[in-house]
């Protein structure tokens, strides 16, 4: 996954390119590479939440397929490059699901799309979000989605789920399919 956007890292990349150097971006590990990185003790573990990120694969495998304190700390450092507004918006996006519609995110947060587009761009630039085939955005790594939800206090999470359900239902989304419905509130 791309590194979080940092001006100093950007300058190094630009200088490298300016002097004829190459800067490569690594994609996610293949399933076979995930198996190799995780090791034989991880056979049978669901490591898909790592999204092919080698570090997340190793951390998940070491913890038996669950999100460990070490992985939460790793993700926390990665998210720490974001400004607070972006981080809060990502938390609310996570409540909409692993993939979400930017228009719905704007709707449930009470902000116009134009007010959140720069925050979404920052998260995409940091490699946290990627476009889906159906004009939505998805968290590139399920563990990031999971950590954003789990780090939110339960009472806040519940209140936001209810608010999101009411807003979406008020705009024509059926409650049974609205991501923030009360039944989902109890699940996350």
Coordinates of N, CA and C in Angstrom, one line a residue:
X1 N 0.8 -1.2 0.0 CA 0.0 0.0 0.0 C 0.9 1.2 0.0
X2 N 0.4 2.3 -0.6 CA 1.2 3.5 -0.6 C 1.4 4.0 0.8
X3 N 2.5 4.7 1.0 CA 2.8 5.3 2.3 C 1.8 6.4 2.5
X4 N 1.5 6.8 3.8 CA 0.7 8.0 4.0 C 1.4 9.2 3.4
X5 N 0.6 10.1 2.9 CA 1.2 11.3 2.3 C 1.9 12.1 3.3
X6 N 3.2 12.3 3.1 CA 4.0 13.2 3.9 C 4.8 14.1 3.0
X7 N 4.8 15.4 3.2 CA 5.6 16.3 2.3 C 7.0 15.9 2.2
X8 N 7.7 15.4 3.3 CA 9.1 15.1 3.2 C 9.3 13.9 2.3
X9 N 8.4 12.9 2.4 CA 8.5 11.7 1.5 C 8.2 12.1 0.1
X10 N 7.3 13.0 -0.1 CA 7.0 13.4 -1.5 C 8.2 14.1 -2.1
X11 N 8.9 14.9 -1.3 CA 10.1 15.7 -1.8 C 11.2 14.7 -2.2
X12 N 11.4 13.6 -1.4 CA 12.4 12.6 -1.7 C 12.0 11.9 -3.0
X13 N 10.8 11.6 -3.2 CA 10.3 10.9 -4.4 C 10.5 11.8 -5.6
X14 N 10.1 13.1 -5.5 CA 10.3 14.1 -6.6 C 11.7 14.2 -6.9
X15 N 12.6 14.4 -6.0 CA 14.0 14.5 -6.2 C 14.6 13.3 -6.9
X16 N 14.2 12.1 -6.5 CA 14.6 10.9 -7.1 C 14.2 10.9 -8.6
X17 N 13.0 11.2 -8.9 CA 12.5 11.2 -10.3 C 13.2 12.3 -11.1
X18 N 13.4 13.5 -10.5 CA 14.1 14.6 -11.1 C 15.5 14.3 -11.6
X19 N 16.2 13.3 -10.9 CA 17.5 12.9 -11.2 C 17.6 11.6 -11.9
X20 N 16.5 11.2 -12.5 CA 16.5 10.0 -13.3 C 16.3 8.7 -12.5
X21 N 16.0 8.8 -11.3 CA 15.8 7.6 -10.5 C 14.4 7.1 -10.6
X22 N 14.2 5.9 -10.2 CA 12.9 5.2 -10.3 C 12.3 5.2 -8.9
X23 N 11.0 5.4 -8.8 CA 10.2 5.3 -7.6 C 9.1 4.3 -7.9
X24 N 9.1 3.2 -7.3 CA 8.1 2.2 -7.6 C 7.0 2.1 -6.5
X25 N 5.9 1.7 -6.9 CA 4.8 1.4 -5.9 C 4.5 0.0 -5.9
X26 N 4.5 -0.6 -4.7 CA 4.2 -2.0 -4.6 C 2.7 -2.3 -4.5
X27 N 2.2 -3.3 -5.2 CA 0.8 -3.6 -5.0 C 0.7 -4.6 -3.9
X28 N -0.6 -5.1 -3.7 CA -0.8 -6.1 -2.7 C -0.2 -7.4 -3.0
X29 N 0.1 -8.2 -2.0 CA 0.6 -9.6 -2.2 C -0.5 -10.4 -2.8
X30 N -0.1 -11.4 -3.6 CA -1.0 -12.4 -4.2 C -1.4 -13.3 -3.0
X31 N -2.3 -14.2 -3.3 CA -2.7 -15.2 -2.3 C -1.5 -16.1 -1.9
X32 N -0.8 -16.5 -2.9 CA 0.4 -17.3 -2.7 C 1.4 -16.6 -1.8
X33 N 1.6 -15.3 -2.1 CA 2.6 -14.5 -1.4 C 2.1 -14.3 0.1
X34 N 0.8 -14.2 0.2 CA 0.3 -14.0 1.6 C 0.6 -15.3 2.4
X35 N 0.4 -16.4 1.7 CA 0.6 -17.7 2.4 C 2.1 -17.8 2.8
X36 N 3.0 -17.4 1.9 CA 4.4 -17.4 2.2 C 4.8 -16.5 3.4
X37 N 4.2 -15.3 3.3 CA 4.5 -14.3 4.3 C 4.0 -14.7 5.7
X38 N 2.8 -15.3 5.7 CA 2.2 -15.7 6.9 C 2.9 -16.9 7.6
X39 N 3.4 -17.8 6.7 CA 4.1 -19.0 7.2 C 3.1 -20.1 7.4
X40 N 3.7 -21.3 7.6 CA 2.9 -22.5 7.7 C 1.9 -22.6 8.9
X41 N 2.2 -21.9 9.9 CA 1.3 -21.9 11.1 C 0.0 -21.2 10.9
X42 N 0.0 -20.4 9.8 CA -1.2 -19.6 9.5 C -2.2 -20.3 8.5
X43 N -1.9 -21.6 8.1 CA -2.8 -22.3 7.3 C -4.2 -22.3 7.9
X44 N -5.1 -22.0 7.1 CA -6.5 -22.0 7.5 C -7.0 -20.7 8.1
X45 N -6.1 -19.8 8.4 CA -6.5 -18.5 8.9 C -7.1 -17.6 7.8
X46 N -8.1 -16.8 8.1 CA -8.6 -15.9 7.2 C -7.8 -14.6 7.3
X47 N -6.9 -14.3 6.4 CA -6.1 -13.1 6.4 C -6.5 -12.1 5.4
X48 N -7.7 -12.2 4.9 CA -8.1 -11.3 3.8 C -8.2 -9.9 4.3
X49 N -8.5 -9.7 5.6 CA -8.6 -8.3 6.1 C -7.3 -7.5 5.9
X50 N -6.2 -8.2 5.7 CA -4.9 -7.5 5.6 C -4.8 -6.9 4.2
X51 N -5.7 -7.3 3.3 CA -5.7 -6.6 2.0 C -4.4 -6.8 1.2
X52 N -3.6 -7.8 1.5 CA -2.4 -8.1 0.8 C -1.2 -7.2 1.3
X53 N -1.4 -6.5 2.4 CA -0.3 -5.7 3.0 C 0.6 -6.6 3.8
X54 N 1.9 -6.8 3.5 CA 2.7 -7.7 4.1 C 2.8 -7.6 5.7
X55 N 2.9 -6.3 6.1 CA 3.0 -6.1 7.6 C 1.7 -6.6 8.3
X56 N 0.5 -6.2 7.7 CA -0.7 -6.6 8.3 C -0.9 -8.1 8.2
X57 N -0.4 -8.7 7.1 CA -0.5 -10.2 7.0 C 0.3 -10.8 8.2
X58 N 1.5 -10.4 8.4 CA 2.3 -11.0 9.4 C 1.7 -10.8 10.8
X59 N 1.2 -9.6 11.1 CA 0.6 -9.3 12.4 C -0.6 -10.1 12.6
X60 N -1.5 -10.2 11.6 CA -2.7 -11.0 11.7 C -2.4 -12.5 11.9
X61 N -1.4 -13.0 11.2 CA -1.0 -14.4 11.3 C -0.4 -14.7 12.7
X62 N 0.4 -13.8 13.2 CA 1.0 -14.0 14.5 C 0.0 -14.0 15.6
X63 N -1.1 -13.3 15.4 CA -2.2 -13.2 16.4 C -3.3 -14.2 16.1
X64 N -3.1 -15.1 15.3 CA -4.1 -16.1 15.0 C -5.3 -15.6 14.2
X65 N -5.1 -14.6 13.4 CA -6.1 -14.1 12.5 C -7.0 -13.0 13.2
X66 N -6.7 -12.6 14.4 CA -7.4 -11.5 15.0 C -6.6 -10.3 15.1
X67 N -7.2 -9.1 15.2 CA -6.5 -7.9 15.3 C -5.9 -7.7 16.7
X68 N -4.6 -7.7 16.7 CA -3.8 -7.6 18.0 C -3.6 -6.2 18.3
X69 N -3.1 -6.0 19.6 CA -2.7 -4.6 20.0 C -1.6 -4.1 19.1
X70 N -0.7 -5.0 18.7 CA 0.5 -4.5 17.9 C 0.0 -4.0 16.5
X71 N -1.0 -4.7 16.0 CA -1.6 -4.3 14.7 C -2.4 -3.0 14.8
X72 N -3.1 -2.9 15.9 CA -3.8 -1.6 16.2 C -2.8 -0.5 16.3
X73 N -1.7 -0.7 17.0 CA -0.7 0.4 17.1 C -0.1 0.7 15.7
X74 N 0.2 -0.3 14.9 CA 0.7 -0.1 13.5 C -0.3 0.8 12.7
X75 N -1.5 0.4 12.8 CA -2.5 1.1 12.0 C -2.7 2.5 12.6
X76 N -2.6 2.6 13.9 CA -2.7 4.0 14.6 C -1.6 4.9 14.1
X77 N -0.4 4.4 13.9 CA 0.7 5.2 13.4 C 0.4 5.6 12.0
X78 N -0.1 4.7 11.2 CA -0.4 5.1 9.8 C -1.5 6.1 9.7
X79 N -2.6 6.0 10.5 CA -3.7 6.9 10.5 C -3.2 8.3 11.2
X80 N -2.2 8.2 12.0 CA -1.7 9.4 12.6 C -1.2 10.5 11.7
X81 N -1.0 10.2 10.4 CA -0.5 11.2 9.5 C -1.7 12.0 9.0
X82 N -2.9 11.5 9.2 CA -4.1 12.3 8.8 C -4.5 13.4 9.7
X83 N -5.1 14.4 9.2 CA -5.5 15.4 10.2 C -6.8 14.9 10.8
X84 N -7.2 15.5 11.9 CA -8.3 15.1 12.8 C -9.6 15.0 12.0
X85 N -9.9 16.0 11.1 CA -11.1 16.0 10.4 C -11.2 14.8 9.4
X86 N -10.1 14.5 8.8 CA -10.0 13.3 7.9 C -10.2 12.0 8.7
X87 N -9.6 11.9 9.8 CA -9.7 10.7 10.7 C -11.2 10.5 11.2
X88 N -11.8 11.6 11.6 CA -13.2 11.5 12.0 C -14.1 11.1 10.9
X89 N -13.9 11.7 9.7 CA -14.7 11.4 8.5 C -14.5 9.9 8.2
X90 N -13.3 9.4 8.2 CA -13.0 8.0 8.0 C -13.8 7.1 8.9
X91 N -13.8 7.5 10.2 CA -14.5 6.7 11.2 C -16.0 6.7 10.9
X92 N -16.6 7.8 10.4 CA -18.0 7.8 10.0 C -18.2 7.0 8.8
X93 N -17.3 7.0 7.8 CA -17.4 6.2 6.6 C -17.3 4.8 7.0
X94 N -16.5 4.4 7.9 CA -16.4 3.0 8.4 C -17.8 2.5 8.9
X95 N -18.5 3.3 9.5 CA -19.8 2.9 10.0 C -20.8 2.6 8.8
X96 N -20.5 3.2 7.7 CA -21.4 2.9 6.5 C -21.0 1.5 5.9
X97 N -19.9 1.0 6.3 CA -19.5 -0.3 5.8 C -18.1 -0.3 5.2
X98 N -17.7 -1.5 4.7 CA -16.3 -1.6 4.2 C -16.2 -0.9 2.8
X99 N -17.4 -0.7 2.2 CA -17.4 0.2 1.0 C -18.6 1.1 1.2
X100 N -18.5 2.3 0.6 CA -19.5 3.3 0.9 C -19.6 4.3 -0.3
X101 N -20.7 5.0 -0.3 CA -21.0 6.0 -1.3 C -20.7 7.3 -0.8
X102 N -19.9 8.1 -1.5 CA -19.5 9.4 -1.0 C -20.7 10.4 -0.8
X103 N -21.7 10.2 -1.6 CA -22.9 11.0 -1.5 C -23.6 10.7 -0.2
X104 N -23.7 9.4 0.1 CA -24.3 9.0 1.4 C -23.5 9.5 2.6
X105 N -22.2 9.4 2.5 CA -21.3 9.9 3.5 C -21.6 11.4 3.8
X106 N -21.7 12.2 2.7 CA -22.0 13.6 2.8 C -23.3 13.8 3.5
X107 N -24.3 13.0 3.0 CA -25.6 13.1 3.6 C -25.7 12.9 5.1
X108 N -25.1 11.8 5.5 CA -25.2 11.4 6.9 C -24.4 12.3 7.8
X109 N -23.3 12.9 7.2 CA -22.5 13.9 8.1 C -23.1 15.3 8.0
X110 N -24.1 15.5 7.2 CA -24.7 16.9 7.1 C -23.8 17.9 6.4
X111 N -22.9 17.4 5.5 CA -21.9 18.2 4.8 C -22.1 18.0 3.3
X112 N -21.9 19.1 2.6 CA -22.0 18.9 1.1 C -20.8 18.1 0.7
X113 N -20.9 17.4 -0.5 CA -19.8 16.7 -1.0 C -18.5 17.6 -1.2
X114 N -18.8 18.8 -1.6 CA -17.7 19.7 -1.8 C -16.9 20.0 -0.5
X115 N -17.5 19.8 0.6 CA -16.8 20.1 1.9 C -16.0 18.9 2.4
X116 N -16.3 17.7 1.8 CA -15.5 16.5 2.2 C -14.6 16.0 1.1
X117 N -14.7 16.5 -0.1 CA -13.9 15.9 -1.2 C -12.4 16.0 -0.9
X118 N -11.9 17.0 -0.3 CA -10.5 17.1 0.0 C -10.0 16.1 1.1
X119 N -11.0 15.8 2.0 CA -10.7 14.8 3.0 C -10.6 13.4 2.4
X120 N -11.6 13.1 1.5 CA -11.6 11.8 0.8 C -10.3 11.7 0.0
X121 N -9.9 12.8 -0.7 CA -8.7 12.8 -1.5 C -7.5 12.5 -0.6
X122 N -7.4 13.0 0.6 CA -6.3 12.8 1.5 C -6.2 11.3 1.8
X123 N -7.4 10.7 2.1 CA -7.4 9.3 2.5 C -7.1 8.4 1.3
X124 N -7.5 8.8 0.1 CA -7.1 8.0 -1.1 C -5.6 8.2 -1.3
X125 N -5.1 9.4 -1.2 CA -3.7 9.6 -1.4 C -2.8 8.8 -0.4
X126 N -3.3 8.6 0.8 CA -2.6 7.8 1.8 C -2.8 6.3 1.6
X127 N -3.6 5.9 0.6 CA -3.7 4.5 0.3 C -4.7 3.8 1.2
X128 N -5.6 4.6 1.8 CA -6.5 4.0 2.8 C -7.8 3.6 2.1
X129 N -8.2 4.3 1.0 CA -9.4 4.1 0.3 C -9.1 3.8 -1.2
X130 N -9.9 3.0 -1.8 CA -9.8 2.8 -3.3 C -11.1 2.7 -3.9
X131 N -11.2 3.1 -5.2 CA -12.5 3.1 -5.9 C -13.0 1.6 -6.1
X132 N -14.3 1.4 -6.1 CA -14.8 0.1 -6.4 C -15.4 0.1 -7.8
X133 N -15.8 -1.0 -8.3 CA -16.4 -1.0 -9.7 C -17.8 -0.4 -9.8
X134 N -18.4 -0.1 -8.6 CA -19.7 0.5 -8.7 C -19.8 1.9 -8.2
X135 N -18.8 2.7 -8.5 CA -18.7 4.1 -8.1 C -18.8 4.4 -6.6
X136 N -18.2 3.5 -5.8 CA -18.1 3.7 -4.4 C -16.7 3.7 -4.0
X137 N -16.4 4.0 -2.8 CA -15.0 3.8 -2.3 C -15.0 2.7 -1.2
X138 N -13.9 2.0 -1.1 CA -13.8 0.9 -0.2 C -12.5 1.1 0.6
X139 N -12.5 0.6 1.8 CA -11.2 0.6 2.6 C -10.3 -0.4 2.0
X140 N -9.1 -0.1 1.7 CA -8.2 -1.0 1.0 C -7.8 -2.2 1.9
X141 N -7.9 -2.0 3.2 CA -7.5 -3.1 4.1 C -8.7 -3.2 5.1
X142 N -9.2 -4.4 5.2 CA -10.3 -4.6 6.1 C -9.9 -4.3 7.6
X143 N -8.6 -4.5 7.9 CA -8.2 -4.2 9.3 C -8.3 -2.7 9.6
X144 N -8.1 -1.9 8.7 CA -8.2 -0.4 8.9 C -9.7 -0.1 9.2
X145 N -10.6 -0.7 8.4 CA -12.0 -0.5 8.6 C -12.4 -1.0 10.0
X146 N -11.9 -2.1 10.3 CA -12.2 -2.7 11.6 C -11.7 -1.9 12.8
X147 N -10.4 -1.4 12.7 CA -9.9 -0.6 13.8 C -10.6 0.7 13.9
X148 N -11.0 1.3 12.8 CA -11.7 2.6 12.9 C -13.0 2.4 13.7
X149 N -13.7 1.3 13.4 CA -14.9 1.0 14.2 C -14.7 0.7 15.6
X150 N -13.7 -0.2 15.9 CA -13.5 -0.6 17.2 C -12.9 0.5 18.1
X151 N -12.2 1.4 17.6 CA -11.7 2.5 18.4 C -12.7 3.6 18.7
X152 N -13.8 3.5 18.1 CA -14.9 4.5 18.4 C -15.6 4.0 19.6
X153 N -15.8 4.9 20.6 CA -16.6 4.5 21.8 C -18.0 3.9 21.4
X154 N -18.4 2.9 22.1 CA -19.6 2.2 21.8 C -20.8 3.1 21.8
X155 N -20.9 4.0 22.7 CA -22.1 4.9 22.8 C -22.1 5.8 21.6
X156 N -20.9 6.3 21.2 CA -20.8 7.2 20.0 C -21.2 6.4 18.7
X157 N -20.7 5.2 18.6 CA -21.0 4.3 17.5 C -22.5 4.1 17.4
X158 N -23.1 3.7 18.5 CA -24.5 3.4 18.5 C -25.3 4.7 18.1
X159 N -25.0 5.8 18.6 CA -25.7 7.1 18.3 C -25.5 7.4 16.8
X160 N -24.3 7.2 16.3 CA -24.1 7.5 14.9 C -24.9 6.6 14.0
X161 N -24.9 5.3 14.3 CA -25.6 4.3 13.6 C -27.1 4.7 13.5
X162 N -27.7 5.1 14.6 CA -29.1 5.5 14.6 C -29.3 6.8 13.8
X163 N -28.4 7.7 14.0 CA -28.6 9.0 13.2 C -28.5 8.7 11.7
X164 N -27.5 7.9 11.3 CA -27.3 7.5 9.9 C -28.5 6.8 9.4
X165 N -29.1 5.9 10.2 CA -30.3 5.2 9.7 C -31.5 6.1 9.5
X166 N -31.6 7.1 10.4 CA -32.7 8.1 10.3 C -32.5 8.9 9.1
X167 N -31.3 9.4 8.9 CA -31.1 10.3 7.7 C -31.3 9.6 6.4
X168 N -30.7 8.4 6.3 CA -30.9 7.6 5.1 C -32.3 7.2 4.8
X169 N -33.0 6.8 5.9 CA -34.4 6.4 5.7 C -35.2 7.7 5.3
X170 N -34.9 8.8 5.9 CA -35.5 10.1 5.5 C -35.3 10.5 4.1
X171 N -34.3 9.9 3.5 CA -34.0 10.2 2.1 C -34.3 9.0 1.2
X172 N -35.2 8.1 1.6 CA -35.7 7.1 0.8 C -35.0 5.7 0.8
X173 N -33.9 5.6 1.6 CA -33.3 4.3 1.8 C -34.1 3.4 2.6
X174 N -34.4 2.2 2.2 CA -35.2 1.3 3.1 C -34.4 0.9 4.3
X175 N -35.1 1.0 5.5 CA -34.4 0.7 6.7 C -33.7 -0.7 6.7
X176 N -34.3 -1.6 6.1 CA -33.7 -3.0 6.1 C -32.4 -3.0 5.4
X177 N -32.1 -2.1 4.4 CA -30.9 -2.1 3.7 C -30.0 -0.9 4.0
X178 N -30.4 0.0 4.8 CA -29.6 1.2 5.1 C -28.5 0.7 6.0
X179 N -27.2 1.1 5.7 CA -26.1 0.6 6.5 C -26.1 0.9 7.9
X180 N -26.8 2.0 8.3 CA -26.8 2.4 9.7 C -28.0 2.0 10.5
X181 N -28.7 0.9 10.1 CA -29.9 0.5 10.8 C -29.7 0.1 12.2
X182 N -30.7 0.1 13.0 CA -30.6 -0.3 14.4 C -30.1 -1.7 14.5
X183 N -30.5 -2.6 13.6 CA -30.0 -4.0 13.8 C -28.5 -4.1 13.6
X184 N -28.0 -3.3 12.7 CA -26.5 -3.2 12.5 C -25.8 -2.6 13.7
X185 N -26.5 -1.7 14.3 CA -25.9 -1.0 15.5 C -25.5 -2.0 16.5
X186 N -26.2 -3.0 16.7 CA -25.9 -4.0 17.7 C -24.8 -4.9 17.3
X187 N -24.6 -5.0 16.0 CA -23.6 -5.9 15.4 C -22.2 -5.3 15.4
X188 N -22.1 -4.0 15.4 CA -20.8 -3.4 15.3 C -20.6 -2.6 16.5

